Amino acid sequence: MHGTIPAQPQRRPIPASSGLPLVLRLALRELRGGLKGFGIFLACIALGVAAIAGVSSLSRSLTDGIGREGRRILGGDMAFSLLQREASQAERAFLASKGEANTIATMRAMAVAGEKGSALVELKAVDAAYPRVGTLETDPPFAPADLFAARDGAFGAAADPALLARLDLKVGDRVTVGGATVELRASLVSEPDKIASGIGFGPRLLVSQEALQATGLVQPGSLVRWTYRLTLPPALSTEEGLAQVEAEVGRALPEAGWNVRTRLNADPRFARNIERFTQFLTLVGLTALLVGGVGVANAVRGFVDRKRASIATLKSLGAPGGQVVMLYLTQVMMIAAVGIGIGLLVGAALPFVVTGLFGHLLPIPIQPPLAWAELGVALLYGVLTALVFALAPLGRAHDVQVSGLFRDQIDPERRWPRKRYLAALAVSVAALVGLAVLAAYDRRIALMFVAAAAGSFVLLRLVATGIMAVARRLPRPRRTAPRLALSNIHRPGALTPSLVLSLGLGITLLVTLALIDSNLTRQLQQTLPERAPSFFFLDIPNAQADAFEDFLRTQRADAEIQRVPMMRGRLVSLGGVPVSEVKAQEDVSWVLEGDRGITYAKAPPEGTEVVEGEWWPEDYRGKPLVSFDRKIAEGLGLKIGDEIVVNVLGRNIAATIANLRHVEWRSMGINFVMVFSPNAFAGAPHTHLATVTYPDGSDAATDARILRSAAQAYPMVTSVRVKDALEAVNDVVSQLVMAIRGASSIALVASLLVLAGALAAGHRARLYDAVVLKTLGATRARLLSAYALEYGLLGLATAVFGLLAGTLAAYFIITRVMNLGFSLDLSGAVLASGLAVLVAVGLGLLGTWRILSQKPALYLRNL
């Protein structure tokens, strides 16, 4: 059997003219045997492609919905908004000259239901033309004219069902808003312009403009947003016409201070949030695809090992190494095409499934399209990922020796593929990186993701090399099981690199998610600092500010009251550059969007520290100065001495930055991005903002009493209970956490598949190990204990790396991306990594048990 090996026949390459058809023909012939060993390969590719295709297609459906429904969402073709003041007669007349105009007013107010208490509401006052676009749905149904008409001493209203539940009211009951009595004639089912009107802390209360005026809440300086909507004639409703009207209004009324929106960008905040969340989910899908790529590499390596005899046969018949590689690359890519096809089908179907199951919950109606461009991008991701992770193991098939026909090579020599395959690999990696960056909404984040992914692969390879080096240098144990486990870790062809890579990615991801989850939970549960206010009081009329403060002191003498003047202003330019052209950092761009609260002060506000520049004297009378939050100023590219222009009540006010402050926003105190010198707004109408803090806190009964008393004595003051506001925010954040957990589970499933694939890839070598050791007298129990010890040692070493890497990743995401404080709580992370190690050991032993049941004779023949 082991006689002299005959001389190999001279190889004669197959003619090039028949190369491609022959390769394809041989690939199809070999695939007739089925896809055995490629189950995990298919699952990894399909999972990643489905995630990317599904997320992109759903995002396309939502953005198309916004574009298609823009006119209904906005309530017209254009909307011009002002805060704290109504448009003048001249301004309204100019808008009316361009098309049909109607008016909406929104503000926060208190609805008082007698002994049943009071509640904060988002008051929305509409005119007789509402809704000009879309349909208002109520229960019971009402025509708007009948719904809002005044009769029997009360104005009609439609209320959000949440308000009815909160105050234990029913349709037909009455509440008091300011100085007006309002009858709740219907519960609100749907308002066509809900998104454009904004989402607040309280339930919606829909009333007429006449009812709003009767409340007495509209005073100089009151925080009322007036929105004037235009429905343009067909000739001006085109994209060019919208731009023309906007330009004409800007030229005719340059200092009006409008916030202008058109049906083409009906809700830019909602669209931007879709883009951001799509970016996150796409990165999760790409993570799953890259993690799955390790599974692809493991599957291809196992495939090549199984095909060594076939490869040797082909080469002995004259097939060149390059043609052999092309043959098996064709097979692998054909199998990958099956997985990509499955992923594309699932991804394309996802928007239709979501619409069918949850369409009634979405804020806009969507009609899912087949998003061919997005599916094409997902297809490219799948093809490039399969190519990147298959090239290296397939490239080694070029140098498989023909002697494999006569003697099995259990631990074949590991070597780098030839230069041509390394070059192809480099091109494929560059293409995958380029696609990830070019297809991203935020290319900076995409580049950071690419760098983190590359760093993870390199670090895990170094960790595997280090573990093998340490195991090689450790003294050999006397007992058989530890000695065998230690040698298995560092021997040629060991599973260590693939197991460390597969398990390391999974544990790192688990630890990262566990720490993000724990930090977000801590933020939700411990948002209130030790000295957080109990109430915010808004819209305190300037003339009643002192009296209201005295009233608050009568409620509890030990209350700590902080009161500041407050106005709203919109930034117009920074350093001479219009805000529309300012390139702000992502985390501070919100400052440029819409109106901001502003104040003036003689001394630095409590809880702030001047870190650069100097505060102005108390009797300062010069050119208006402003103090800026340092972090936000840096994000906007501002420095001391720069000039900013802010529009307040229709006037542009220029001010010079005199100093920068550090503001602790999480203190829940009264803080502003911009604090002006007192002379900047001399004589301007404004209201006051106050907070009330109790040294020992307060209970629900006390809070309800104070809210009821304040609403009855000062109906124009809006009261916000801090705990209620935080609960509203926490509900949104909790939903975000659940979405992150659900999306990230895709990557976790991919990690589990890859781990199983890594173990399966080493099946052949482990099979021969077991055969030889059993022949030499090793018992099944001893082999199982050796393998368990090996997997356990690798798992523990990898878990240490996963804990460190996951902690660093979570710290970066929490502090730099989410801008929150980081707290190191490793209890959940350690539990998650421990479970991952147990899963790895369990999967390894499960595969080993099957190996140990094999009969030795069949395999001993070829050794």
Coordinates of N, CA and C in Angstrom, one line a residue, residues 458-582:
V458 N -8.1 42.0 13.2 CA -6.6 42.0 13.5 C -6.3 41.7 14.9
L459 N -7.0 42.3 15.8 CA -6.8 42.0 17.3 C -7.1 40.6 17.6
L460 N -8.2 40.1 17.1 CA -8.6 38.7 17.4 C -7.6 37.7 16.9
R461 N -7.0 38.0 15.7 CA -5.9 37.2 15.2 C -4.7 37.2 16.0
L462 N -4.4 38.4 16.5 CA -3.2 38.5 17.5 C -3.5 37.8 18.8
V463 N -4.7 37.9 19.2 CA -5.1 37.2 20.5 C -4.9 35.7 20.3
A464 N -5.4 35.2 19.1 CA -5.2 33.7 18.9 C -3.8 33.3 18.8
T465 N -3.0 34.2 18.1 CA -1.5 33.9 18.0 C -0.9 33.9 19.4
G466 N -1.3 34.8 20.2 CA -0.8 34.9 21.6 C -1.2 33.7 22.5
I467 N -2.4 33.3 22.3 CA -2.9 32.1 23.1 C -2.1 30.9 22.7
M468 N -1.8 30.7 21.4 CA -1.1 29.6 20.9 C 0.4 29.6 21.4
A469 N 0.9 30.8 21.4 CA 2.3 31.0 21.9 C 2.5 30.7 23.3
V470 N 1.5 31.2 24.1 CA 1.5 30.9 25.6 C 1.4 29.4 25.8
A471 N 0.4 28.7 25.1 CA 0.2 27.3 25.3 C 1.4 26.5 24.9
R472 N 2.1 27.0 23.9 CA 3.3 26.3 23.4 C 4.4 26.3 24.5
R473 N 4.5 27.4 25.3 CA 5.6 27.6 26.2 C 5.2 27.1 27.6
L474 N 4.0 26.8 27.9 CA 3.6 26.3 29.2 C 4.2 24.9 29.4
P475 N 4.6 24.5 30.7 CA 5.0 23.2 31.0 C 3.9 22.1 30.7
R476 N 4.3 21.0 30.2 CA 3.4 19.9 29.9 C 2.8 19.3 31.1
P477 N 1.5 19.3 31.3 CA 0.9 18.6 32.5 C 1.1 17.1 32.4
R478 N 1.1 16.5 33.6 CA 1.3 15.0 33.6 C 0.0 14.3 33.2
R479 N -1.1 14.9 33.6 CA -2.4 14.2 33.3 C -2.7 14.3 31.8
T480 N -3.3 13.2 31.3 CA -3.5 13.1 29.9 C -4.5 14.2 29.4
A481 N -5.6 14.4 30.0 CA -6.6 15.3 29.5 C -6.1 16.7 29.4
P482 N -5.4 17.3 30.5 CA -4.9 18.6 30.3 C -3.8 18.7 29.3
R483 N -2.9 17.7 29.2 CA -1.8 17.7 28.2 C -2.4 17.7 26.8
L484 N -3.4 16.8 26.6 CA -4.0 16.8 25.2 C -4.7 18.1 24.9
A485 N -5.4 18.7 25.9 CA -6.1 20.0 25.6 C -5.1 21.1 25.3
L486 N -4.0 21.1 26.0 CA -3.0 22.1 25.8 C -2.3 22.0 24.4
S487 N -2.0 20.7 24.0 CA -1.4 20.5 22.7 C -2.4 20.8 21.6
N488 N -3.7 20.6 21.8 CA -4.7 20.9 20.8 C -4.8 22.4 20.5
I489 N -4.4 23.2 21.5 CA -4.5 24.6 21.3 C -3.5 25.2 20.4
H490 N -2.2 24.6 20.5 CA -1.2 25.2 19.7 C -0.6 24.3 18.5
R491 N -1.2 23.2 18.3 CA -0.6 22.3 17.3 C -0.9 22.8 15.9
P492 N -0.2 22.4 14.9 CA -0.5 22.8 13.5 C -1.9 22.4 13.1
G493 N -2.6 23.3 12.5 CA -4.0 23.1 12.1 C -5.0 23.2 13.2
A494 N -4.6 23.8 14.4 CA -5.5 23.9 15.5 C -6.7 24.8 15.2
L495 N -7.8 24.5 15.9 CA -9.0 25.3 15.8 C -8.9 26.7 16.4
T496 N -7.8 27.0 17.1 CA -7.7 28.2 17.9 C -8.0 29.5 17.1
P497 N -7.4 29.7 16.0 CA -7.6 31.0 15.3 C -9.1 31.1 14.9
S498 N -9.7 30.1 14.3 CA -11.1 30.2 13.9 C -12.1 30.3 15.1
L499 N -11.8 29.6 16.2 CA -12.6 29.6 17.4 C -12.5 31.0 18.1
V500 N -11.3 31.5 18.2 CA -11.1 32.8 18.9 C -11.8 33.9 18.1
L501 N -11.7 33.8 16.8 CA -12.3 34.8 15.9 C -13.8 34.8 16.0
S502 N -14.4 33.6 15.9 CA -15.8 33.4 15.9 C -16.4 33.8 17.3
L503 N -15.8 33.2 18.4 CA -16.3 33.4 19.7 C -16.0 34.8 20.2
G504 N -14.8 35.4 19.8 CA -14.5 36.7 20.2 C -15.4 37.8 19.6
L505 N -15.8 37.6 18.4 CA -16.8 38.6 17.8 C -18.1 38.5 18.5
G506 N -18.6 37.3 18.8 CA -19.8 37.1 19.5 C -19.8 37.7 20.9
I507 N -18.7 37.4 21.7 CA -18.6 37.9 23.1 C -18.5 39.4 23.1
T508 N -17.7 40.0 22.2 CA -17.5 41.4 22.1 C -18.9 42.1 21.9
L509 N -19.6 41.5 20.9 CA -20.9 42.1 20.6 C -21.9 42.0 21.8
L510 N -21.9 40.8 22.5 CA -22.7 40.6 23.7 C -22.4 41.6 24.8
V511 N -21.1 41.8 25.1 CA -20.7 42.7 26.1 C -21.0 44.1 25.8
T512 N -20.8 44.5 24.5 CA -21.2 45.8 24.1 C -22.7 46.1 24.3
L513 N -23.5 45.2 23.9 CA -25.0 45.4 24.0 C -25.4 45.4 25.5
A514 N -24.8 44.5 26.3 CA -25.1 44.4 27.7 C -24.8 45.7 28.4
L515 N -23.6 46.3 28.1 CA -23.2 47.6 28.8 C -24.0 48.7 28.3
I516 N -24.4 48.8 27.0 CA -25.2 49.8 26.5 C -26.6 49.7 27.1
D517 N -27.1 48.5 27.2 CA -28.4 48.3 27.8 C -28.4 48.7 29.3
S518 N -27.4 48.4 30.1 CA -27.3 48.7 31.5 C -27.2 50.2 31.7
N519 N -26.4 50.9 30.8 CA -26.2 52.3 30.9 C -27.5 53.1 30.5
L520 N -28.2 52.6 29.5 CA -29.4 53.3 29.1 C -30.5 53.1 30.2
T521 N -30.5 51.8 30.8 CA -31.5 51.6 31.9 C -31.1 52.5 33.1
R522 N -29.9 52.6 33.4 CA -29.5 53.5 34.5 C -29.9 54.9 34.2
Q523 N -29.7 55.4 33.0 CA -30.1 56.7 32.7 C -31.6 56.9 32.8
L524 N -32.4 55.8 32.5 CA -33.9 55.9 32.6 C -34.3 55.9 34.1
Q525 N -33.6 55.1 34.9 CA -34.0 55.0 36.3 C -33.4 56.0 37.2
Q526 N -32.3 56.6 36.8 CA -31.6 57.6 37.6 C -31.5 58.9 36.9
T527 N -32.5 59.3 36.1 CA -32.4 60.6 35.4 C -32.4 61.7 36.3
L528 N -33.3 61.6 37.4 CA -33.4 62.7 38.3 C -32.2 62.7 39.2
P529 N -31.5 63.9 39.3 CA -30.4 64.0 40.2 C -30.9 64.2 41.6
E530 N -30.0 64.2 42.6 CA -30.5 64.3 44.0 C -31.3 65.6 44.2
R531 N -31.0 66.7 43.6 CA -31.7 67.9 43.8 C -32.4 68.4 42.6
A532 N -33.1 67.4 41.9 CA -33.9 67.7 40.7 C -35.1 68.5 41.1
P533 N -35.6 69.5 40.2 CA -36.8 70.2 40.4 C -38.0 69.2 40.4
S534 N -39.1 69.6 41.1 CA -40.3 68.8 41.0 C -41.2 69.4 39.9
F535 N -41.1 70.7 39.7 CA -42.0 71.3 38.7 C -41.3 72.3 37.8
F536 N -41.7 72.4 36.6 CA -41.4 73.6 35.7 C -42.7 74.3 35.5
F537 N -42.6 75.7 35.6 CA -43.8 76.5 35.3 C -43.4 77.4 34.2
L538 N -44.2 77.3 33.1 CA -43.9 78.1 31.9 C -44.9 79.2 31.7
D539 N -44.6 80.1 30.8 CA -45.5 81.2 30.4 C -46.0 82.0 31.6
I540 N -45.2 82.3 32.6 CA -45.6 83.1 33.7 C -45.6 84.6 33.2
P541 N -46.7 85.3 33.1 CA -46.7 86.6 32.6 C -45.7 87.5 33.4
N542 N -45.0 88.4 32.7 CA -44.0 89.3 33.3 C -44.7 90.1 34.5
A543 N -45.9 90.5 34.3 CA -46.5 91.4 35.3 C -46.9 90.6 36.5
Q544 N -47.1 89.3 36.4 CA -47.5 88.4 37.5 C -46.4 87.6 38.1
A545 N -45.2 87.8 37.6 CA -44.1 86.9 38.0 C -43.8 86.9 39.5
D546 N -43.8 88.1 40.1 CA -43.5 88.2 41.6 C -44.7 87.6 42.4
A547 N -45.9 87.9 41.9 CA -47.1 87.3 42.7 C -47.1 85.8 42.6
F548 N -46.7 85.3 41.4 CA -46.8 83.8 41.3 C -45.7 83.2 42.2
E549 N -44.5 83.8 42.3 CA -43.5 83.3 43.1 C -43.9 83.3 44.6
D550 N -44.7 84.4 45.0 CA -45.2 84.4 46.4 C -46.2 83.3 46.5
F551 N -47.0 83.0 45.5 CA -48.0 81.9 45.6 C -47.3 80.6 45.8
L552 N -46.3 80.4 45.1 CA -45.5 79.1 45.2 C -45.0 78.9 46.6
R553 N -44.5 80.0 47.2 CA -44.0 79.9 48.6 C -45.1 79.6 49.6
T554 N -46.3 80.0 49.3 CA -47.4 79.7 50.3 C -47.8 78.2 50.2
Q555 N -47.4 77.5 49.1 CA -47.7 76.1 49.0 C -46.8 75.3 49.9
R556 N -45.5 75.7 49.9 CA -44.6 75.0 50.8 C -43.5 76.0 51.1
A557 N -43.3 76.4 52.4 CA -42.4 77.4 52.7 C -40.9 77.0 52.5
D558 N -40.6 75.7 52.5 CA -39.3 75.3 52.3 C -38.9 75.1 50.8
A559 N -39.7 75.5 49.9 CA -39.5 75.3 48.5 C -38.3 76.2 48.0
E560 N -37.5 75.6 47.2 CA -36.4 76.4 46.5 C -36.9 76.8 45.1
I561 N -37.0 78.1 44.9 CA -37.6 78.6 43.7 C -36.5 79.3 42.8
Q562 N -36.4 78.9 41.6 CA -35.5 79.6 40.7 C -36.4 80.1 39.5
R563 N -36.2 81.4 39.2 CA -37.0 82.1 38.2 C -36.1 82.9 37.3
V564 N -36.3 82.8 35.9 CA -35.6 83.5 35.0 C -36.5 84.0 33.9
P565 N -36.2 85.2 33.2 CA -37.0 85.6 32.1 C -36.7 84.7 30.9
M566 N -37.7 84.5 30.0 CA -37.5 83.6 28.9 C -38.2 84.1 27.6
M567 N -37.5 84.0 26.5 CA -38.0 84.3 25.2 C -37.6 83.1 24.3
R568 N -38.1 83.2 23.1 CA -37.7 82.2 22.1 C -37.1 83.0 20.9
G569 N -36.0 82.4 20.4 CA -35.3 83.1 19.3 C -34.8 82.0 18.3
R570 N -34.6 82.4 17.1 CA -34.1 81.5 16.0 C -32.8 82.1 15.5
L571 N -31.7 81.3 15.5 CA -30.4 81.7 15.0 C -30.6 82.0 13.5
V572 N -30.1 83.1 13.1 CA -30.1 83.5 11.7 C -28.7 83.3 11.0
S573 N -27.7 83.8 11.7 CA -26.3 83.6 11.1 C -25.3 83.4 12.3
L574 N -24.2 82.8 11.9 CA -23.1 82.6 12.9 C -21.8 83.1 12.2
G575 N -21.2 84.1 12.8 CA -20.0 84.7 12.2 C -20.2 85.2 10.8
G576 N -21.4 85.7 10.5 CA -21.7 86.2 9.2 C -22.1 85.2 8.2
V577 N -22.2 83.9 8.6 CA -22.6 82.8 7.7 C -24.0 82.4 8.0
P578 N -24.9 82.4 7.0 CA -26.3 82.0 7.3 C -26.3 80.6 7.8
V579 N -27.3 80.3 8.8 CA -27.3 79.0 9.4 C -27.5 77.9 8.4
S580 N -28.2 78.2 7.3 CA -28.4 77.1 6.3 C -27.1 76.7 5.6
E581 N -26.0 77.5 5.8 CA -24.7 77.1 5.2 C -23.7 76.7 6.2
V582 N -24.1 76.7 7.5 CA -23.2 76.3 8.6 C -23.0 74.8 8.6

